[in-house]
Amino acid sequence: VQLVESGGGLVQAGESLRLSCAASGFNFADYAIGWYRQAPGKDREDIACIGNRDGDIYYSDSVKGRFTISSDNAKNTVSLQMNSLQPGDTAVYTCAAYTSVDVFRANWGADYWGEGTLVTVSS
């Protein structure tokens, strides 16, 4: 099983980044794929999740309206388009596989997860 994130980097405030999560080794279509982030010295924050079976989507209030999550079942890939980035968005972003979006929202734990990609937003 692998979840590999890509697309992180250094951008200025107001700019955009697109993260990708490439999954392999499990039945991608049966899972919800979520993104969480953790900044140095801060708690983990669950920010977005998409259900591949039912298309259910969740965003945290902190990213709603700025971030868009999408899934390509043919490519086993989930993307996170991040617009209007701010210094407060600086964190390591990690994707993970959950049995449903409800599990993600309830913080009941992921079945699989990647190693994360660093996003740094300068002011």
PDB file of C-alpha atoms in Angstrom:
ATOM      1  CA  VAL A   1       0.000   0.000   0.000  1.00  0.00           C
ATOM      2  CA  GLN A   2       1.293   3.433  -0.907  1.00  0.00           C
ATOM      3  CA  LEU A   3       0.008   6.987  -0.765  1.00  0.00           C
ATOM      4  CA  VAL A   4       2.473   9.447  -2.261  1.00  0.00           C
ATOM      5  CA  GLU A   5       1.959  13.186  -2.062  1.00  0.00           C
ATOM      6  CA  SER A   6       3.478  15.664  -4.473  1.00  0.00           C
ATOM      7  CA  GLY A   7       3.170  19.321  -5.425  1.00  0.00           C
ATOM      8  CA  GLY A   8       4.318  21.021  -2.261  1.00  0.00           C
ATOM      9  CA  GLY A   9       6.705  23.948  -2.311  1.00  0.00           C
ATOM     10  CA  LEU A  10       7.312  27.582  -1.480  1.00  0.00           C
ATOM     11  CA  VAL A  11       4.866  30.228  -2.683  1.00  0.00           C
ATOM     12  CA  GLN A  12       3.991  33.790  -1.792  1.00  0.00           C
ATOM     13  CA  ALA A  13       0.780  34.827  -0.113  1.00  0.00           C
ATOM     14  CA  GLY A  14      -2.103  34.940  -2.554  1.00  0.00           C
ATOM     15  CA  GLU A  15      -0.640  32.352  -4.880  1.00  0.00           C
ATOM     16  CA  SER A  16      -1.877  28.816  -5.609  1.00  0.00           C
ATOM     17  CA  LEU A  17      -0.574  25.270  -5.390  1.00  0.00           C
ATOM     18  CA  ARG A  18      -2.006  21.957  -6.480  1.00  0.00           C
ATOM     19  CA  LEU A  19      -1.213  18.902  -4.396  1.00  0.00           C
ATOM     20  CA  SER A  20      -1.617  15.372  -5.677  1.00  0.00           C
ATOM     21  CA  CYS A  21      -1.993  12.092  -3.835  1.00  0.00           C
ATOM     22  CA  ALA A  22      -1.215   8.969  -5.844  1.00  0.00           C
ATOM     23  CA  ALA A  23      -2.580   5.769  -4.322  1.00  0.00           C
ATOM     24  CA  SER A  24      -1.713   2.142  -4.988  1.00  0.00           C
ATOM     25  CA  GLY A  25      -2.040  -1.257  -3.385  1.00  0.00           C
ATOM     26  CA  PHE A  26      -5.657  -1.042  -2.238  1.00  0.00           C
ATOM     27  CA  ASN A  27      -9.086  -0.642  -3.811  1.00  0.00           C
ATOM     28  CA  PHE A  28      -9.052   3.125  -4.292  1.00  0.00           C
ATOM     29  CA  ALA A  29     -12.689   3.283  -5.373  1.00  0.00           C
ATOM     30  CA  ASP A  30     -13.868   1.874  -2.021  1.00  0.00           C
ATOM     31  CA  TYR A  31     -12.225   4.553   0.087  1.00  0.00           C
ATOM     32  CA  ALA A  32     -12.502   8.193   0.967  1.00  0.00           C
ATOM     33  CA  ILE A  33      -9.275  10.121   0.583  1.00  0.00           C
ATOM     34  CA  GLY A  34      -8.649  12.977   2.949  1.00  0.00           C
ATOM     35  CA  TRP A  35      -6.014  15.622   3.499  1.00  0.00           C
ATOM     36  CA  TYR A  36      -4.792  16.817   6.834  1.00  0.00           C
ATOM     37  CA  ARG A  37      -2.049  19.271   7.697  1.00  0.00           C
ATOM     38  CA  GLN A  38       0.195  19.952  10.626  1.00  0.00           C
ATOM     39  CA  ALA A  39       2.190  23.090  11.226  1.00  0.00           C
ATOM     40  CA  PRO A  40       5.158  23.187  13.602  1.00  0.00           C
ATOM     41  CA  GLY A  41       3.962  23.413  17.168  1.00  0.00           C
ATOM     42  CA  LYS A  42       0.303  23.082  16.214  1.00  0.00           C
ATOM     43  CA  ASP A  43      -2.254  20.301  16.333  1.00  0.00           C
ATOM     44  CA  ARG A  44      -3.125  18.323  13.244  1.00  0.00           C
ATOM     45  CA  GLU A  45      -5.983  19.812  11.258  1.00  0.00           C
ATOM     46  CA  ASP A  46      -8.250  17.731   9.016  1.00  0.00           C
ATOM     47  CA  ILE A  47      -9.032  19.962   6.072  1.00  0.00           C
ATOM     48  CA  ALA A  48     -10.697  18.108   3.186  1.00  0.00           C
ATOM     49  CA  CYS A  49     -11.984  14.706   2.206  1.00  0.00           C
ATOM     50  CA  ILE A  50     -13.719  13.118  -0.780  1.00  0.00           C
ATOM     51  CA  GLY A  51     -15.589   9.835  -0.883  1.00  0.00           C
ATOM     52  CA  ASN A  52     -14.801   7.829  -3.988  1.00  0.00           C
ATOM     53  CA  ARG A  53     -17.924   5.669  -3.636  1.00  0.00           C
ATOM     54  CA  ASP A  54     -20.519   8.332  -3.003  1.00  0.00           C
ATOM     55  CA  GLY A  55     -18.805  11.588  -3.999  1.00  0.00           C
ATOM     56  CA  ASP A  56     -19.346  13.049  -0.546  1.00  0.00           C
ATOM     57  CA  ILE A  57     -17.046  16.009   0.094  1.00  0.00           C
ATOM     58  CA  TYR A  58     -16.046  17.761   3.287  1.00  0.00           C
ATOM     59  CA  TYR A  59     -14.042  20.927   3.874  1.00  0.00           C
ATOM     60  CA  SER A  60     -12.997  22.471   7.129  1.00  0.00           C
ATOM     61  CA  ASP A  61     -14.089  26.046   7.684  1.00  0.00           C
ATOM     62  CA  SER A  62     -10.490  27.204   7.439  1.00  0.00           C
ATOM     63  CA  VAL A  63     -10.168  26.153   3.777  1.00  0.00           C
ATOM     64  CA  LYS A  64     -13.754  26.223   2.505  1.00  0.00           C
ATOM     65  CA  GLY A  65     -14.008  28.479  -0.529  1.00  0.00           C
ATOM     66  CA  ARG A  66     -10.245  28.468  -1.143  1.00  0.00           C
ATOM     67  CA  PHE A  67      -9.387  24.782  -1.524  1.00  0.00           C
ATOM     68  CA  THR A  68     -10.985  22.252  -3.882  1.00  0.00           C
ATOM     69  CA  ILE A  69     -10.594  18.506  -3.609  1.00  0.00           C
ATOM     70  CA  SER A  70     -11.147  16.208  -6.574  1.00  0.00           C
ATOM     71  CA  SER A  71     -10.652  12.560  -7.378  1.00  0.00           C
ATOM     72  CA  ASP A  72      -9.765  10.624 -10.522  1.00  0.00           C
ATOM     73  CA  ASN A  73     -10.729   7.000  -9.969  1.00  0.00           C
ATOM     74  CA  ALA A  74      -9.179   5.993 -13.298  1.00  0.00           C
ATOM     75  CA  LYS A  75      -5.784   7.274 -12.150  1.00  0.00           C
ATOM     76  CA  ASN A  76      -6.164   6.485  -8.430  1.00  0.00           C
ATOM     77  CA  THR A  77      -5.282  10.081  -7.699  1.00  0.00           C
ATOM     78  CA  VAL A  78      -6.775  12.776  -5.509  1.00  0.00           C
ATOM     79  CA  SER A  79      -5.876  16.418  -6.009  1.00  0.00           C
ATOM     80  CA  LEU A  80      -6.139  19.386  -3.699  1.00  0.00           C
ATOM     81  CA  GLN A  81      -6.237  22.730  -5.479  1.00  0.00           C
ATOM     82  CA  MET A  82      -5.231  25.436  -3.011  1.00  0.00           C
ATOM     83  CA  ASN A  83      -5.929  29.047  -3.918  1.00  0.00           C
ATOM     84  CA  SER A  84      -5.382  32.323  -2.068  1.00  0.00           C
ATOM     85  CA  LEU A  85      -2.751  30.751   0.123  1.00  0.00           C
ATOM     86  CA  GLN A  86      -1.790  32.555   3.299  1.00  0.00           C
ATOM     87  CA  PRO A  87       1.140  32.169   5.709  1.00  0.00           C
ATOM     88  CA  GLY A  88      -1.240  30.393   8.071  1.00  0.00           C
ATOM     89  CA  ASP A  89      -1.539  27.600   5.502  1.00  0.00           C
ATOM     90  CA  THR A  90       2.123  26.697   5.974  1.00  0.00           C
ATOM     91  CA  ALA A  91       2.264  23.073   7.081  1.00  0.00           C
ATOM     92  CA  VAL A  92       3.083  19.519   6.087  1.00  0.00           C
ATOM     93  CA  TYR A  93       0.128  18.225   4.084  1.00  0.00           C
ATOM     94  CA  THR A  94      -0.617  14.516   4.218  1.00  0.00           C
ATOM     95  CA  CYS A  95      -3.173  12.417   2.384  1.00  0.00           C
ATOM     96  CA  ALA A  96      -4.785   9.355   3.899  1.00  0.00           C
ATOM     97  CA  ALA A  97      -7.390   6.719   3.079  1.00  0.00           C
ATOM     98  CA  TYR A  98     -10.506   6.338   5.209  1.00  0.00           C
ATOM     99  CA  THR A  99     -13.453   3.978   4.991  1.00  0.00           C
ATOM    100  CA  SER A 100     -15.743   6.982   4.585  1.00  0.00           C
ATOM    101  CA  VAL A 101     -15.908  10.772   4.829  1.00  0.00           C
ATOM    102  CA  ASP A 102     -17.811  10.320   8.105  1.00  0.00           C
ATOM    103  CA  VAL A 103     -14.847   8.413   9.538  1.00  0.00           C
ATOM    104  CA  PHE A 104     -12.592  11.289   8.490  1.00  0.00           C
ATOM    105  CA  ARG A 105     -14.865  13.869  10.085  1.00  0.00           C
ATOM    106  CA  ALA A 106     -15.165  11.816  13.277  1.00  0.00           C
ATOM    107  CA  ASN A 107     -11.374  11.436  13.460  1.00  0.00           C
ATOM    108  CA  TRP A 108     -11.677   7.665  13.872  1.00  0.00           C
ATOM    109  CA  GLY A 109      -8.425   7.101  12.070  1.00  0.00           C
ATOM    110  CA  ALA A 110      -7.133   6.329   8.594  1.00  0.00           C
ATOM    111  CA  ASP A 111      -6.397   2.903   7.207  1.00  0.00           C
ATOM    112  CA  TYR A 112      -3.431   4.166   5.176  1.00  0.00           C
ATOM    113  CA  TRP A 113      -1.465   7.383   4.935  1.00  0.00           C
ATOM    114  CA  GLY A 114       1.430   8.983   3.121  1.00  0.00           C
ATOM    115  CA  GLU A 115       4.519  10.757   4.359  1.00  0.00           C
ATOM    116  CA  GLY A 116       3.415  14.269   3.548  1.00  0.00           C
ATOM    117  CA  THR A 117       4.579  17.199   1.466  1.00  0.00           C
ATOM    118  CA  LEU A 118       5.658  20.588   2.804  1.00  0.00           C
ATOM    119  CA  VAL A 119       3.811  23.732   1.807  1.00  0.00           C
ATOM    120  CA  THR A 120       5.412  27.026   2.784  1.00  0.00           C
ATOM    121  CA  VAL A 121       3.632  30.323   2.198  1.00  0.00           C
ATOM    122  CA  SER A 122       5.676  33.472   2.619  1.00  0.00           C
ATOM    123  CA  SER A 123       4.173  36.870   3.381  1.00  0.00           C
TER     124      SER A 123
END
